[in-house]
PDB file of C-alpha atoms in Angstrom:
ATOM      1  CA  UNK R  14     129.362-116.260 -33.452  1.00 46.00           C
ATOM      2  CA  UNK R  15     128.704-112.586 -33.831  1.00 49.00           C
ATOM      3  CA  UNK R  16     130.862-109.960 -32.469  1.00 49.00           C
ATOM      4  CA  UNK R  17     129.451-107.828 -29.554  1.00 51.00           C
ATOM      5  CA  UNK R  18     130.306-104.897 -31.367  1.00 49.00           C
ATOM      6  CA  UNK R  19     128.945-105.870 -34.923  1.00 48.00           C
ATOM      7  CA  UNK R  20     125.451-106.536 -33.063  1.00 51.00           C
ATOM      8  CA  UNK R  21     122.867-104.093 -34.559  1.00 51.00           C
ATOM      9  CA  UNK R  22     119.747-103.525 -33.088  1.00 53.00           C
ATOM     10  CA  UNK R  23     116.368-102.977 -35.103  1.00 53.00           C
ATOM     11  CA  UNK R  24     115.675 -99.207 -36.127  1.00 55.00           C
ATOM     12  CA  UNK R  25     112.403 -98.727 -34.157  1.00 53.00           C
ATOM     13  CA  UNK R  26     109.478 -96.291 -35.637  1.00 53.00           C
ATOM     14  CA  UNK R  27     109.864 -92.323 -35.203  1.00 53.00           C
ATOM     15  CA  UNK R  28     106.842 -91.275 -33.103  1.00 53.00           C
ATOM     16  CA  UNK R  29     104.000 -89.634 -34.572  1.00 52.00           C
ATOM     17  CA  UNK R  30     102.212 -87.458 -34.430  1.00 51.00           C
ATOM     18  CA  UNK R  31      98.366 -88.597 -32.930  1.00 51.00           C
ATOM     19  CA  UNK R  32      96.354 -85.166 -34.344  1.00 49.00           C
ATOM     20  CA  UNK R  33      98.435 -86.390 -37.901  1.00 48.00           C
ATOM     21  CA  UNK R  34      97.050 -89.407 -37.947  1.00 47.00           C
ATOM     22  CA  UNK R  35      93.340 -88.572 -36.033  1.00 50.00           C
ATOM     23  CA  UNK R  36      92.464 -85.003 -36.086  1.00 48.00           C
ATOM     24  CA  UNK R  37      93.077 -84.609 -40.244  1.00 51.00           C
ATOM     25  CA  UNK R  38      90.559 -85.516 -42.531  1.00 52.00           C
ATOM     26  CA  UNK R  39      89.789 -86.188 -45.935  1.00 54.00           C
ATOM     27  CA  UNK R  40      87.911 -82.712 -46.200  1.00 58.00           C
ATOM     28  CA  UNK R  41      89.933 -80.289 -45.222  1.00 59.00           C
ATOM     29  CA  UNK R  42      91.604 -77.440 -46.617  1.00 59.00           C
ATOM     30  CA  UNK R  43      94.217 -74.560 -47.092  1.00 60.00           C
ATOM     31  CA  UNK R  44      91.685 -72.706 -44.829  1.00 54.00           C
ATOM     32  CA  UNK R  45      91.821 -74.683 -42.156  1.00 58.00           C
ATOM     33  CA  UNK R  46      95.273 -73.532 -41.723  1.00 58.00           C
ATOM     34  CA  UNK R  47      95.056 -69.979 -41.092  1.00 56.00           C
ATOM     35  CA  UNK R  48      95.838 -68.778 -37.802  1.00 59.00           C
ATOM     36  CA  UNK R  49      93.293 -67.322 -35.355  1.00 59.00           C
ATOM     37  CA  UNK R  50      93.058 -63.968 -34.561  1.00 58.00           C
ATOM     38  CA  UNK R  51      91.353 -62.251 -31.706  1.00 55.00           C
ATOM     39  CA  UNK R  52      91.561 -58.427 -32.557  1.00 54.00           C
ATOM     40  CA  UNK R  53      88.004 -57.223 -35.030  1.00 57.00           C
ATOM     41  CA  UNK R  54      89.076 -56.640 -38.288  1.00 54.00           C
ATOM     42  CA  UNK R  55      87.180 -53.601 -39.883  1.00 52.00           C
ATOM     43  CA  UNK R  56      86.537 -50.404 -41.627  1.00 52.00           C
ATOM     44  CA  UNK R  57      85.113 -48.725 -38.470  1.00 52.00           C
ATOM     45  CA  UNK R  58      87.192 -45.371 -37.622  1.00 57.00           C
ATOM     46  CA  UNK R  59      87.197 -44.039 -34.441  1.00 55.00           C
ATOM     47  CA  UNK R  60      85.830 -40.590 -33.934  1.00 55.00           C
ATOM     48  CA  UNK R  61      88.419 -38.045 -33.928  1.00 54.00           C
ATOM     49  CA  UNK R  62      88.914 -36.258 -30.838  1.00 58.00           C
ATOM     50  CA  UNK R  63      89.755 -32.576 -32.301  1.00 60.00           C
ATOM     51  CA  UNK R  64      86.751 -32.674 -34.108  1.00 60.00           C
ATOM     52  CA  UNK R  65      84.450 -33.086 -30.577  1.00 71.00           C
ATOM     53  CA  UNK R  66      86.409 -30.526 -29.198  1.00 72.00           C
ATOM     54  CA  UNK R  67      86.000 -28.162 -31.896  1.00 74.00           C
ATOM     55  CA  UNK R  68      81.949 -28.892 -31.925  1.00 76.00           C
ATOM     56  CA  UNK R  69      82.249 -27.884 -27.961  1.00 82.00           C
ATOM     57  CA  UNK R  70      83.655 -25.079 -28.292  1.00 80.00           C
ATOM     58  CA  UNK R  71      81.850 -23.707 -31.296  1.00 82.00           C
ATOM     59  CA  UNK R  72      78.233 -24.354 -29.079  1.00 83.00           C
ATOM     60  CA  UNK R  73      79.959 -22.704 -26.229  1.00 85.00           C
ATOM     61  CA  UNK R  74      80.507 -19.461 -28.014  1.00 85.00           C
ATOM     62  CA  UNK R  75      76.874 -19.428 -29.958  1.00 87.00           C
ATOM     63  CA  UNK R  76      75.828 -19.842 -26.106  1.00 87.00           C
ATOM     64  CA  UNK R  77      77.352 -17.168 -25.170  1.00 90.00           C
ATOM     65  CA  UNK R  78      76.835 -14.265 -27.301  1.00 87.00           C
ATOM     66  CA  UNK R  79      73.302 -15.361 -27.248  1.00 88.00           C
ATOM     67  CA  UNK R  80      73.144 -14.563 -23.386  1.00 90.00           C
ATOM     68  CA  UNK R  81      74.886 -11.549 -23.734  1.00 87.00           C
ATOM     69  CA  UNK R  82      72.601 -10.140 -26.693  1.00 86.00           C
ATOM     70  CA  UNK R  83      69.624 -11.051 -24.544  1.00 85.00           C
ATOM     71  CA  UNK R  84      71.149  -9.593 -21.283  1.00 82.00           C
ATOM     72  CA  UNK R  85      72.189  -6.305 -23.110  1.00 79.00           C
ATOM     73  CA  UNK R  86      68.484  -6.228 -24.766  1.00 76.00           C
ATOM     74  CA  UNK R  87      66.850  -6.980 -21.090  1.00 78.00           C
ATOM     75  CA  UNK R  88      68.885  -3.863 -20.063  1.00 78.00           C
ATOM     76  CA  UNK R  89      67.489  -1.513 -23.121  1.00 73.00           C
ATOM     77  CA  UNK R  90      63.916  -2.262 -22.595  1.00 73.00           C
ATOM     78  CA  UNK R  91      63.808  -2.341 -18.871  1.00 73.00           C
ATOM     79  CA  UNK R  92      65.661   1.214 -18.467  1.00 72.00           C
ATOM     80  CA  UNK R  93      63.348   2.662 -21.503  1.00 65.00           C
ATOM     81  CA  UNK R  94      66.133   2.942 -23.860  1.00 63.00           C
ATOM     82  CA  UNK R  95      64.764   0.445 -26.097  1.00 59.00           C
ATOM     83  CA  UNK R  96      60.970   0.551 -27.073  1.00 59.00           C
ATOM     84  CA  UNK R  97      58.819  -2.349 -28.306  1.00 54.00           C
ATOM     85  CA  UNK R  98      57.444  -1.715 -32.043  1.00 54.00           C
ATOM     86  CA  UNK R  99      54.096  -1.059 -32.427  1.00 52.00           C
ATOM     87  CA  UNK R 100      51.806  -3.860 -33.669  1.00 52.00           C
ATOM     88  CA  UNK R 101      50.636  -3.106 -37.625  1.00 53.00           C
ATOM     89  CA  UNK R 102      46.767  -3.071 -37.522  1.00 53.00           C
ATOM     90  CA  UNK R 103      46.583  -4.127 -41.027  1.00 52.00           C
ATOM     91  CA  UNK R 104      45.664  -1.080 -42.632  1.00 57.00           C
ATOM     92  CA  UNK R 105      46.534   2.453 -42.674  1.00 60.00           C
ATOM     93  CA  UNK R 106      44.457   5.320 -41.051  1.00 76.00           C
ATOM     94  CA  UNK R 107      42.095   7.805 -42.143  1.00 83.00           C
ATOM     95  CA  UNK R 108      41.759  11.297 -41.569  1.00 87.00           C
ATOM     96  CA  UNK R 109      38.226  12.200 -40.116  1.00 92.00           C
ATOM     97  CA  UNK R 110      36.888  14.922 -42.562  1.00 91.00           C
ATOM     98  CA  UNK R 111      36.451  18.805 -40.825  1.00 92.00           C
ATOM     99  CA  UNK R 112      34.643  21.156 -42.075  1.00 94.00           C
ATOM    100  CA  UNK R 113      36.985  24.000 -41.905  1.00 93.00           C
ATOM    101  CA  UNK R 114      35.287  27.035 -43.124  1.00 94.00           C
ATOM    102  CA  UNK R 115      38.654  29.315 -42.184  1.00 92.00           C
ATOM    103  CA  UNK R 116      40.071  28.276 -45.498  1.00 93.00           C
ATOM    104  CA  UNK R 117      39.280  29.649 -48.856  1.00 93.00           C
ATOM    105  CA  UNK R 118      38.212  28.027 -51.644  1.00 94.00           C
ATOM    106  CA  UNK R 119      38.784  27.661 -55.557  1.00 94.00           C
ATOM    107  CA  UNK R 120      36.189  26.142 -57.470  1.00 95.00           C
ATOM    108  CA  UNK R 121      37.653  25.188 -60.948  1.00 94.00           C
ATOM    109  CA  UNK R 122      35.057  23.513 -63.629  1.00 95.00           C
ATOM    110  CA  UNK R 123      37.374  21.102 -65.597  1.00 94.00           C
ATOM    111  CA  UNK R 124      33.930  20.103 -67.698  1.00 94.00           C
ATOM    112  CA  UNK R 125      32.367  21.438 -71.106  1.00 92.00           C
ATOM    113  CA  UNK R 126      28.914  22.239 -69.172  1.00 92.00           C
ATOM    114  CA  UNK R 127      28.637  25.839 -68.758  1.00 91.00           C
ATOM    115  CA  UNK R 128      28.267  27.353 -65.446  1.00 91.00           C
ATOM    116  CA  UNK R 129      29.325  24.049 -63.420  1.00 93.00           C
ATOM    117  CA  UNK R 130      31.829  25.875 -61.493  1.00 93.00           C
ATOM    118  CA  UNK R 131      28.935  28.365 -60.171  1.00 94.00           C
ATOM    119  CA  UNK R 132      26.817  25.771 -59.696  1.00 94.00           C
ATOM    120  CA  UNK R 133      29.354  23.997 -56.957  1.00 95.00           C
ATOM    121  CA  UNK R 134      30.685  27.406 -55.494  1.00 95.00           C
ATOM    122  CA  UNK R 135      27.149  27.657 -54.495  1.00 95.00           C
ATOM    123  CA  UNK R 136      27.102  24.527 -52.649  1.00 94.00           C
ATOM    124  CA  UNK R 137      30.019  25.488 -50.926  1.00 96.00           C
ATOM    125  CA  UNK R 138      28.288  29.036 -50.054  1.00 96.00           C
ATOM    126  CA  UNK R 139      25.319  26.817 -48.381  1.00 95.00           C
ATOM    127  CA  UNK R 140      27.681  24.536 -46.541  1.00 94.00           C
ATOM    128  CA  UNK R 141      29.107  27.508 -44.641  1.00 94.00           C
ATOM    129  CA  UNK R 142      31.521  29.209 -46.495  1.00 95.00           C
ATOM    130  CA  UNK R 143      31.540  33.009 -46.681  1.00 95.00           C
ATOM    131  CA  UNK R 144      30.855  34.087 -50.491  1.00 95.00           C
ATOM    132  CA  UNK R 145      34.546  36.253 -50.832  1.00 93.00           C
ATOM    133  CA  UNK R 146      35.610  33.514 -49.791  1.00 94.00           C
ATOM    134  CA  UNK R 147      34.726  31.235 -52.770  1.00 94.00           C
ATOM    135  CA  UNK R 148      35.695  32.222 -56.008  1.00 94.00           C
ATOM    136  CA  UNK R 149      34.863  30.049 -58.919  1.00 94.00           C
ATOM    137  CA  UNK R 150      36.741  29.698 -62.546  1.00 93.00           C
ATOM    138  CA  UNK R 151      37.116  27.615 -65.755  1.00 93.00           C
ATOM    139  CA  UNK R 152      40.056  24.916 -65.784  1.00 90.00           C
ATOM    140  CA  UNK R 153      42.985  24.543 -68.923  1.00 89.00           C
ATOM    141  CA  UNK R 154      41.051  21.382 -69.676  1.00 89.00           C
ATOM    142  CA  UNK R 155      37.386  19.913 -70.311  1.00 90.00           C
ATOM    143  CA  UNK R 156      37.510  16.551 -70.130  1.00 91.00           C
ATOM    144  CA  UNK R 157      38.804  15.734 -66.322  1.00 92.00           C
ATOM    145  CA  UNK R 158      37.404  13.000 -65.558  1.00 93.00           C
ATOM    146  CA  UNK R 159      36.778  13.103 -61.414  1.00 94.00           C
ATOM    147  CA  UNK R 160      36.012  15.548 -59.349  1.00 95.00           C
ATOM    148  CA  UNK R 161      38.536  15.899 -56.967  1.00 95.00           C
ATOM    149  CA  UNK R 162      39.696  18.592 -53.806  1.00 95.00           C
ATOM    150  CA  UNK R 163      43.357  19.353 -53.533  1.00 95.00           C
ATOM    151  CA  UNK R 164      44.936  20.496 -50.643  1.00 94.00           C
ATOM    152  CA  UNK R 165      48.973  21.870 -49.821  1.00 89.00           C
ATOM    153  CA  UNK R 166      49.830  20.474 -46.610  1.00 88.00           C
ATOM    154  CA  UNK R 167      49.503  17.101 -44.965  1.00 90.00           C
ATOM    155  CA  UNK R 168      47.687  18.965 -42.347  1.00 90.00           C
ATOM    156  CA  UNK R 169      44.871  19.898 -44.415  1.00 92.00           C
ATOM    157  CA  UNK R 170      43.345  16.435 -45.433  1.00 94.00           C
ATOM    158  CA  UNK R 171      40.475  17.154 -42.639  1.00 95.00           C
ATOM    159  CA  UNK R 172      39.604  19.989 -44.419  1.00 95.00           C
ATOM    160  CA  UNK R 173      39.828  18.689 -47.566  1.00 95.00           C
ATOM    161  CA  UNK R 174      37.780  15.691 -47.005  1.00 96.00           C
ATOM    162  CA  UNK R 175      35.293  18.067 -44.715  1.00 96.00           C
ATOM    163  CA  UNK R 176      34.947  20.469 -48.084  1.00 96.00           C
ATOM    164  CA  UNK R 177      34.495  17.240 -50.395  1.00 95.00           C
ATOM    165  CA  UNK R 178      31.370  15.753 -47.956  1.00 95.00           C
ATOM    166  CA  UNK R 179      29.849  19.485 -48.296  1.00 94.00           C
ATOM    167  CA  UNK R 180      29.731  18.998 -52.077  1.00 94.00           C
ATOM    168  CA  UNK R 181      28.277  15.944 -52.402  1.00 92.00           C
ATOM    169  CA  UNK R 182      31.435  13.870 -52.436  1.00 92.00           C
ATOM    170  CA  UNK R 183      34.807  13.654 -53.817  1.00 94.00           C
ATOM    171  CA  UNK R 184      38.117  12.763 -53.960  1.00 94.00           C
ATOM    172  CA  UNK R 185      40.731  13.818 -52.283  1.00 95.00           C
ATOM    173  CA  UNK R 186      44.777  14.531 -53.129  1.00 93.00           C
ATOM    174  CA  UNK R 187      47.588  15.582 -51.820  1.00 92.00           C
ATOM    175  CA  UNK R 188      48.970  18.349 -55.022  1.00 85.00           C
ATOM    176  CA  UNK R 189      49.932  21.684 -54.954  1.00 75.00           C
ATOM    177  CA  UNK R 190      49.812  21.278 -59.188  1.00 73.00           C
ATOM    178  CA  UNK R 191      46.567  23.390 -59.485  1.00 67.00           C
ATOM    179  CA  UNK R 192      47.448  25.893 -56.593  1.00 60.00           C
ATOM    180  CA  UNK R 193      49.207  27.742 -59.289  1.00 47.00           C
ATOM    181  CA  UNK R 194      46.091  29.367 -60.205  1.00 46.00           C
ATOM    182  CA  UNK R 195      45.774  30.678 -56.778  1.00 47.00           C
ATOM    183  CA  UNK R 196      48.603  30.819 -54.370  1.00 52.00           C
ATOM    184  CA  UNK R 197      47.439  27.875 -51.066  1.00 51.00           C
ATOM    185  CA  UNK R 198      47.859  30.645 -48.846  1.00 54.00           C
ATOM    186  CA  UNK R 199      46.383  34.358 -49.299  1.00 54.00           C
ATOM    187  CA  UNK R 200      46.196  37.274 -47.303  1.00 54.00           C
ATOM    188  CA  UNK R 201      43.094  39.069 -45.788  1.00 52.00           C
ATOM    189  CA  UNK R 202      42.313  42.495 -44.747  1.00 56.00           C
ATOM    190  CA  UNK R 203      43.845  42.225 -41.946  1.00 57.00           C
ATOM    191  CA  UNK R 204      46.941  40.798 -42.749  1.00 54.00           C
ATOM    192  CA  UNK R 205      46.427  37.108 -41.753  1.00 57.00           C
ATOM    193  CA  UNK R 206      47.654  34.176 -43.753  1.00 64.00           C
ATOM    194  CA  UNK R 207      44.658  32.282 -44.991  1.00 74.00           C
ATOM    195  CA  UNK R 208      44.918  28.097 -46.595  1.00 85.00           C
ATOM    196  CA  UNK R 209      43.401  27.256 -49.623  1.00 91.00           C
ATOM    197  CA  UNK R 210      41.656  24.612 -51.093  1.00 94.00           C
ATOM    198  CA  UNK R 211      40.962  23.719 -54.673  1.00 94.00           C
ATOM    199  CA  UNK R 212      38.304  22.091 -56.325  1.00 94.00           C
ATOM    200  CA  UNK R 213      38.357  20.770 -60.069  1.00 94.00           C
ATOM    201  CA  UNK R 214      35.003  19.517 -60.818  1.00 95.00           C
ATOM    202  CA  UNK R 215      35.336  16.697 -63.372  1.00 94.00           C
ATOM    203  CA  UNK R 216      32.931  14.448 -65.791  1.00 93.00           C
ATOM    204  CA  UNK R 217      31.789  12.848 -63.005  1.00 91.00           C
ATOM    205  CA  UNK R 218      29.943  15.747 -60.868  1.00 89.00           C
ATOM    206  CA  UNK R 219      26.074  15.882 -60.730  1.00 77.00           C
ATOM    207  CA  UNK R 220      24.642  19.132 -61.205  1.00 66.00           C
ATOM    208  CA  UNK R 221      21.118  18.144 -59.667  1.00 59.00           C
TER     209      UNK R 221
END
């Protein structure tokens, strides 16, 4: 008869585990393992905030010069300190010719025809000019090649341009280089300064 304290009772069967024996299959893997995350995983980068700031700031100031340019500007014009430029037409003005017959004139023939020179101090004669005051000569040279009226001052391209129409036409320049024949201002009998003008008839002149 077996002791009561020798009696042994059967080992029973550890529990298991039901998702051990249901939930694994044949098919899965290491990656089925991995735990599950909530946060995004990423390269993104947040802007950063000193950079927005700076932008601000830098806008702010452009801003703000530009209304004080325009407000000190505004002030200029509207008082008349400050006047709008002129719109450029395009092309540069012309002097209306004059026909000046205070000046005096110097007809130089710059040609190998003889008695050229003459021939023009005449037509100056019969545009108006008073015969002393037209005195005609032969140039250095013999082979200038147009004719052309020279005059000292700015302020005597009318006159110049008057004195070339009279003659049948000519150019015009702005050159004191032949006034050394003849001083561009001379004195009359009464003691008044007088202009000058030259003319140096050249290859291209018509005598008839």
């Amino acid at each position: 008869m077996p002791s009561p304290t020798s009696s042994t009772e059967p080992e029973q069967p550890a529990p298991t585990d039901p998702s051990a024996s249901q939930g694994r299959s044949a098919s899965t893997d290491r990656f089925d393992d991995l735990p599950v995350r909530s946060a995004r995983v990423g390269a993104h980068r947040a802007e950063a905030p000193r950079l927005r700031v700076g932008v601000i700031v830098l806008w702010s100031v452009v801003a703000t010069v530009a209304i004080v340019a325009a407000g000190v500007f505004g002030t200029l014009y509207a008082t008349g300190r400050l006047e709008a430029a002129p719109a450029a037409t395009g092309r540069a003005s012309v002097v209306a010719p004059r026909v000046d017959t205070s000046y005096q004139v110097l007809v130089l023939n710059a040609t190998k025809e003889s008695g050229l020179g003459a021939k023009v101090r005449d037509d100056v004669i019969a545009a108006g000019w008073a015969a002393a005051d037209v005195e005609a000569s032969n140039a250095s040279s013999d082979d200038f090649p147009t004719t052309t009226v020279y005059y000292g001052t700015a302020g005597d391209e009318a006159a110049a341009r008057g004195l070339a129409d009279a003659i049948g036409g000519a150019d015009v320049s702005l050159d004191d280089s032949y006034q050394v024949v003849a001083p561009p201002e001379t004195t009359d009998a009464g003691g008044t300064s007088r202009p000058q003008l030259v003319i140096v008839v050249g290859l291209d002149f018509r005598s008839e």
